[in-house]
Coordinates of C-alpha atoms and ligand atoms in Angstrom, one line a residue:
M1 CA -70.2 -10.4 -33.4
N2 CA -67.6 -8.7 -35.4
A3 CA -66.8 -10.1 -38.8
P4 CA -63.1 -10.7 -39.6
A5 CA -61.5 -7.6 -41.2
D6 CA -62.7 -7.1 -44.8
F7 CA -59.6 -6.9 -46.9
S8 CA -59.9 -5.4 -50.4
K9 CA -59.5 -7.9 -53.1
G10 CA -56.7 -7.9 -55.7
K11 CA -54.0 -6.1 -53.6
S12 CA -51.3 -7.6 -51.6
H13 CA -52.2 -7.6 -48.0
A14 CA -49.0 -5.6 -47.2
Q15 CA -50.6 -2.6 -49.1
T16 CA -53.9 -2.9 -47.3
A17 CA -53.3 -3.8 -43.7
P18 CA -50.5 -2.3 -41.7
A19 CA -51.0 -4.5 -38.6
Y20 CA -48.0 -5.8 -36.7
L21 CA -48.7 -9.5 -37.4
S22 CA -51.2 -10.0 -40.2
V23 CA -52.6 -13.4 -41.3
W24 CA -54.4 -13.0 -44.8
N25 CA -56.5 -15.6 -46.6
M26 CA -54.4 -18.3 -44.9
E27 CA -55.3 -21.9 -45.8
S28 CA -53.5 -25.1 -44.9
Y29 CA -53.9 -28.7 -45.8
Y30 CA -52.7 -32.1 -44.4
G31 CA -52.7 -34.2 -47.5
E32 CA -56.2 -33.8 -48.9
S33 CA -57.6 -32.5 -45.6
Y34 CA -58.5 -28.9 -45.6
I35 CA -57.5 -27.8 -42.1
V36 CA -57.3 -24.1 -41.8
Q37 CA -59.9 -22.6 -44.1
N38 CA -59.0 -19.1 -45.6
I39 CA -58.6 -17.3 -42.3
S40 CA -57.6 -13.6 -41.9
F41 CA -56.8 -11.8 -38.7
N42 CA -54.5 -9.1 -37.3
V43 CA -52.5 -8.9 -34.1
H44 CA -51.6 -5.4 -32.9
E45 CA -48.1 -4.5 -31.5
G46 CA -47.9 -5.3 -27.8
E47 CA -51.2 -6.9 -27.3
I48 CA -52.2 -10.4 -26.2
L49 CA -54.5 -12.2 -28.5
A50 CA -56.4 -15.4 -27.3
L51 CA -56.9 -17.9 -30.2
L52 CA -59.7 -20.2 -29.0
G53 CA -61.9 -23.0 -30.3
R54 CA -62.9 -26.6 -29.6
N55 CA -60.5 -29.5 -30.0
G56 CA -59.6 -30.0 -33.6
A57 CA -60.6 -26.5 -34.5
G58 CA -57.2 -25.8 -36.1
K59 CA -55.5 -23.7 -33.4
T60 CA -52.2 -25.6 -33.3
S61 CA -52.2 -25.8 -37.1
T62 CA -52.6 -21.9 -37.2
L63 CA -49.7 -21.4 -34.9
R64 CA -47.5 -23.9 -36.8
S65 CA -48.3 -22.2 -40.0
I66 CA -47.3 -18.7 -38.6
A67 CA -44.0 -20.2 -37.3
R68 CA -43.6 -21.9 -40.7
M69 CA -43.3 -25.4 -39.1
D70 CA -45.7 -26.9 -41.7
S71 CA -44.6 -27.8 -45.2
P72 CA -44.5 -24.7 -47.4
Q73 CA -46.5 -26.3 -50.2
A74 CA -49.3 -27.1 -47.6
T75 CA -50.0 -23.4 -46.7
H76 CA -51.4 -20.6 -48.9
G77 CA -52.0 -17.0 -48.3
E78 CA -49.9 -14.4 -46.6
I79 CA -48.4 -13.9 -43.2
W80 CA -46.7 -10.6 -42.5
L81 CA -44.7 -9.8 -39.3
D82 CA -43.6 -6.1 -39.0
H83 CA -43.4 -5.7 -42.8
Q84 CA -41.6 -9.0 -43.4
P85 CA -43.3 -11.8 -45.5
L86 CA -43.2 -14.9 -43.3
H87 CA -45.1 -16.9 -45.8
D88 CA -41.9 -17.2 -48.0
M89 CA -39.9 -18.3 -45.2
Q90 CA -38.8 -21.6 -43.5
S91 CA -39.0 -22.1 -39.8
Y92 CA -35.5 -21.1 -39.1
Q93 CA -36.0 -17.8 -41.0
A94 CA -39.4 -17.2 -39.2
S95 CA -37.5 -17.7 -35.9
A96 CA -34.8 -15.2 -36.9
A97 CA -37.4 -12.8 -38.1
G98 CA -38.9 -12.8 -34.6
I99 CA -41.4 -15.7 -34.2
G100 CA -41.0 -17.6 -30.9
L101 CA -43.2 -20.7 -30.8
V102 CA -43.6 -22.6 -27.4
P103 CA -45.1 -25.9 -28.5
E104 CA -47.7 -27.8 -26.5
D105 CA -45.2 -30.6 -25.6
R106 CA -42.7 -27.9 -24.3
S107 CA -39.9 -29.7 -26.2
I108 CA -37.3 -29.5 -23.4
I109 CA -34.0 -31.1 -24.7
P110 CA -33.2 -34.3 -22.7
G111 CA -29.7 -34.6 -21.2
L112 CA -29.3 -30.9 -20.8
T113 CA -29.5 -28.8 -17.8
V114 CA -31.9 -25.8 -17.5
E115 CA -29.0 -23.4 -18.2
E116 CA -27.8 -25.5 -21.2
N117 CA -31.2 -25.5 -22.6
L118 CA -31.2 -21.6 -22.5
Q119 CA -27.6 -21.5 -23.9
L120 CA -28.5 -23.7 -26.8
A121 CA -31.3 -21.2 -27.7
Q122 CA -28.6 -18.5 -27.8
I123 CA -26.1 -20.5 -30.0
A124 CA -26.9 -18.3 -33.0
P125 CA -28.2 -14.7 -33.3
P126 CA -30.6 -12.9 -32.9
I127 CA -30.0 -13.1 -29.1
G128 CA -32.8 -11.9 -26.8
W129 CA -32.9 -11.7 -23.0
S130 CA -29.8 -12.5 -21.1
I131 CA -29.8 -15.7 -19.1
E132 CA -29.6 -13.6 -15.9
R133 CA -32.5 -11.5 -16.9
L134 CA -34.5 -14.7 -17.6
Y135 CA -33.7 -16.0 -14.1
D136 CA -35.0 -12.6 -12.7
L137 CA -38.2 -13.3 -14.5
F138 CA -38.3 -17.0 -13.4
P139 CA -36.4 -17.2 -10.2
R140 CA -37.4 -21.0 -10.0
L141 CA -35.2 -21.6 -13.1
G142 CA -32.3 -19.8 -11.5
E143 CA -32.6 -22.1 -8.5
R144 CA -32.6 -25.1 -10.7
R145 CA -30.1 -24.0 -13.3
K146 CA -27.9 -27.1 -12.9
Q147 CA -31.0 -29.5 -12.9
E148 CA -31.7 -31.5 -16.0
G149 CA -34.6 -29.8 -17.8
V150 CA -36.7 -32.8 -18.3
T151 CA -36.7 -33.5 -14.5
L152 CA -38.5 -30.2 -13.8
S153 CA -42.1 -30.1 -12.7
G154 CA -44.7 -29.5 -15.4
G155 CA -45.0 -25.9 -14.4
E156 CA -41.2 -25.3 -14.3
Q157 CA -40.9 -27.0 -17.7
Q158 CA -43.4 -24.6 -19.1
M159 CA -41.5 -21.7 -17.6
L160 CA -38.3 -23.0 -19.2
A161 CA -40.0 -23.3 -22.6
I162 CA -41.2 -19.7 -22.3
A163 CA -37.8 -18.6 -21.1
R164 CA -36.1 -20.4 -24.0
A165 CA -38.3 -18.6 -26.5
L166 CA -37.3 -15.1 -24.9
A167 CA -33.6 -16.1 -24.9
R168 CA -34.0 -15.3 -28.7
D169 CA -34.8 -11.8 -29.9
I170 CA -38.5 -12.3 -30.6
K171 CA -41.3 -9.9 -31.6
V172 CA -44.2 -12.4 -31.1
L173 CA -44.6 -15.2 -28.6
L174 CA -46.9 -18.0 -29.7
L175 CA -48.0 -20.1 -26.7
D176 CA -49.9 -23.5 -27.4
E177 CA -51.8 -24.5 -24.2
P178 CA -49.3 -23.2 -21.7
Y179 CA -51.6 -23.9 -18.7
E180 CA -52.3 -27.6 -19.7
G181 CA -52.0 -29.9 -16.8
L182 CA -50.9 -27.2 -14.4
A183 CA -52.5 -26.5 -10.9
P184 CA -54.3 -23.2 -10.6
V185 CA -51.6 -21.7 -8.4
I186 CA -48.9 -22.4 -11.1
V187 CA -51.2 -21.0 -13.7
D188 CA -51.4 -17.8 -11.6
E189 CA -47.6 -17.6 -11.5
I190 CA -47.3 -18.1 -15.3
E191 CA -50.1 -15.6 -16.0
K192 CA -48.3 -13.1 -13.8
T193 CA -45.1 -13.6 -15.9
L194 CA -46.9 -13.3 -19.2
R195 CA -48.2 -9.9 -18.0
I196 CA -44.6 -8.8 -17.3
I197 CA -43.5 -10.0 -20.7
K198 CA -46.3 -7.9 -22.2
E199 CA -45.1 -5.0 -20.3
Q200 CA -41.7 -5.5 -22.0
G201 CA -43.4 -5.0 -25.3
I202 CA -43.6 -8.5 -26.6
T203 CA -46.8 -9.4 -28.6
T204 CA -48.4 -12.7 -27.7
I205 CA -50.9 -15.2 -29.1
I206 CA -52.1 -17.6 -26.5
V207 CA -54.0 -20.9 -27.5
E208 CA -55.8 -22.3 -24.4
Q209 CA -58.4 -24.9 -23.5
N210 CA -58.8 -22.9 -20.3
A211 CA -60.6 -20.1 -22.2
V212 CA -61.6 -18.1 -19.3
R213 CA -58.2 -17.7 -18.0
A214 CA -56.9 -16.8 -21.4
L215 CA -59.6 -14.3 -22.0
E216 CA -58.9 -12.6 -18.6
L217 CA -55.2 -12.1 -19.7
A218 CA -55.9 -11.3 -23.4
D219 CA -56.9 -7.9 -25.0
R220 CA -58.5 -9.5 -28.0
A221 CA -59.9 -12.9 -29.1
V222 CA -60.2 -14.9 -32.3
I223 CA -62.4 -18.0 -32.2
L224 CA -61.9 -20.8 -34.7
D225 CA -64.5 -23.4 -35.5
T226 CA -63.7 -26.3 -38.0
G227 CA -60.9 -24.3 -39.4
G228 CA -62.7 -21.0 -40.0
I229 CA -63.0 -17.9 -38.0
V230 CA -66.3 -17.3 -36.2
F231 CA -65.5 -14.4 -34.0
D232 CA -62.8 -11.6 -34.0
G233 CA -63.2 -9.0 -31.3
T234 CA -62.4 -8.0 -27.6
A235 CA -61.8 -10.5 -25.0
Q236 CA -64.3 -8.8 -22.9
E237 CA -67.0 -9.4 -25.5
V238 CA -66.4 -13.1 -25.3
L239 CA -66.4 -13.1 -21.5
E240 CA -69.8 -11.2 -21.6
N241 CA -71.4 -13.3 -24.3
D242 CA -72.7 -16.6 -22.7
A243 CA -74.2 -17.8 -26.0
L244 CA -71.1 -17.4 -28.0
R245 CA -69.0 -19.2 -25.3
A246 CA -71.6 -22.0 -25.1
E247 CA -71.7 -22.5 -28.8
Y248 CA -68.0 -22.4 -29.7
L249 CA -66.1 -23.0 -26.5
A250 CA -68.4 -25.3 -24.6
I251 CA -68.1 -23.2 -21.4
Ligands
ATP301 N1 -50.2 -34.2 -38.8 C1 -51.6 -34.3 -39.1 N2 -52.0 -35.0 -40.1 C2 -53.3 -35.1 -40.4 N3 -54.3 -34.3 -39.9 C3 -53.9 -33.5 -38.8 C4 -52.5 -33.5 -38.4 N4 -52.4 -32.6 -37.4 C5 -53.7 -32.1 -37.1 N5 -54.5 -32.7 -38.0 C6 -56.0 -32.4 -38.1 O1 -56.2 -31.0 -38.3 C7 -57.3 -30.6 -37.6 C8 -56.9 -29.4 -36.7 O2 -55.9 -29.9 -35.7 P1 -55.2 -28.9 -34.6 O3 -54.3 -29.6 -34.0 O4 -54.8 -27.7 -35.4 O5 -56.4 -28.5 -33.8 P2 -56.4 -27.7 -32.3 O6 -57.5 -26.7 -32.4 O7 -55.1 -27.4 -32.0 O8 -57.0 -29.0 -31.4 P3 -56.7 -29.2 -29.8 O9 -57.6 -28.3 -29.0 O10 -57.2 -30.7 -29.7 O11 -55.3 -29.0 -29.7 C9 -57.8 -31.8 -36.7 O12 -58.9 -32.3 -37.4 C10 -56.6 -32.7 -36.8 O13 -57.2 -34.1 -36.8
MG302 MG1 -53.9 -28.0 -30.4

């Protein structure tokens, strides 16, 4: 098992680790509860990283901290994206800096059509993929462009949530359980799309309960357990290590 990167003490992370997205000594709290416990990991440009762990391990909290959705006082440490310090930012600034979070609940806006949901994402710069390009990526969304977003099937809503993230000019896509509640055939379709998105140069962190599916897609994996990192290595190593999967992923 690989230990997390050993960062030299006393220096700013920016001086020591030139990774694309870098989380360094990050801690976060909910009130008195210590949730994310001093974690450090890197994500390289263009790769897909699977962030895994049991229920309550701190996966969603980690994604929310990177996207600056938590309260700033509740998170310590450094988060760097392409030489920009996200840890000093609020969520709208992290979004403008290139973070695209697709939350677990998908957050489709009620009362708006598919197309209006996408247009709303482009109301302010930085604008990413054009709506026509998004319909090429997700033809089902193009067919349903006039349909109210919240009336789409679960799989289509997930596609809309991903499309909405790409409608902004993002560097990193953060996906929180994108396969949840979806039939295997729809998971196949979304997985195919995530591979295309990777080919377009977008870096991705995927959080998934369906760990095997996520590992088959990912280049690397980080496993969290009660808020700390217990594994940082290749996805293949996790697929080949039955004991590790049994201990931390219960599969
Ligand atoms: N708003 C909150 N207030 C208090 N505690 C919270 C809050 N949100 C999460 N927690 C706690 O933080 C811990 C980590 O939660 P988190 O949602 O990050 O885990 P997770 O790995 O995403 O779990 P799951 O697989 O169930 O989605 C849990 O113990 C959870 O109860
Ligand atoms: Mg979660």
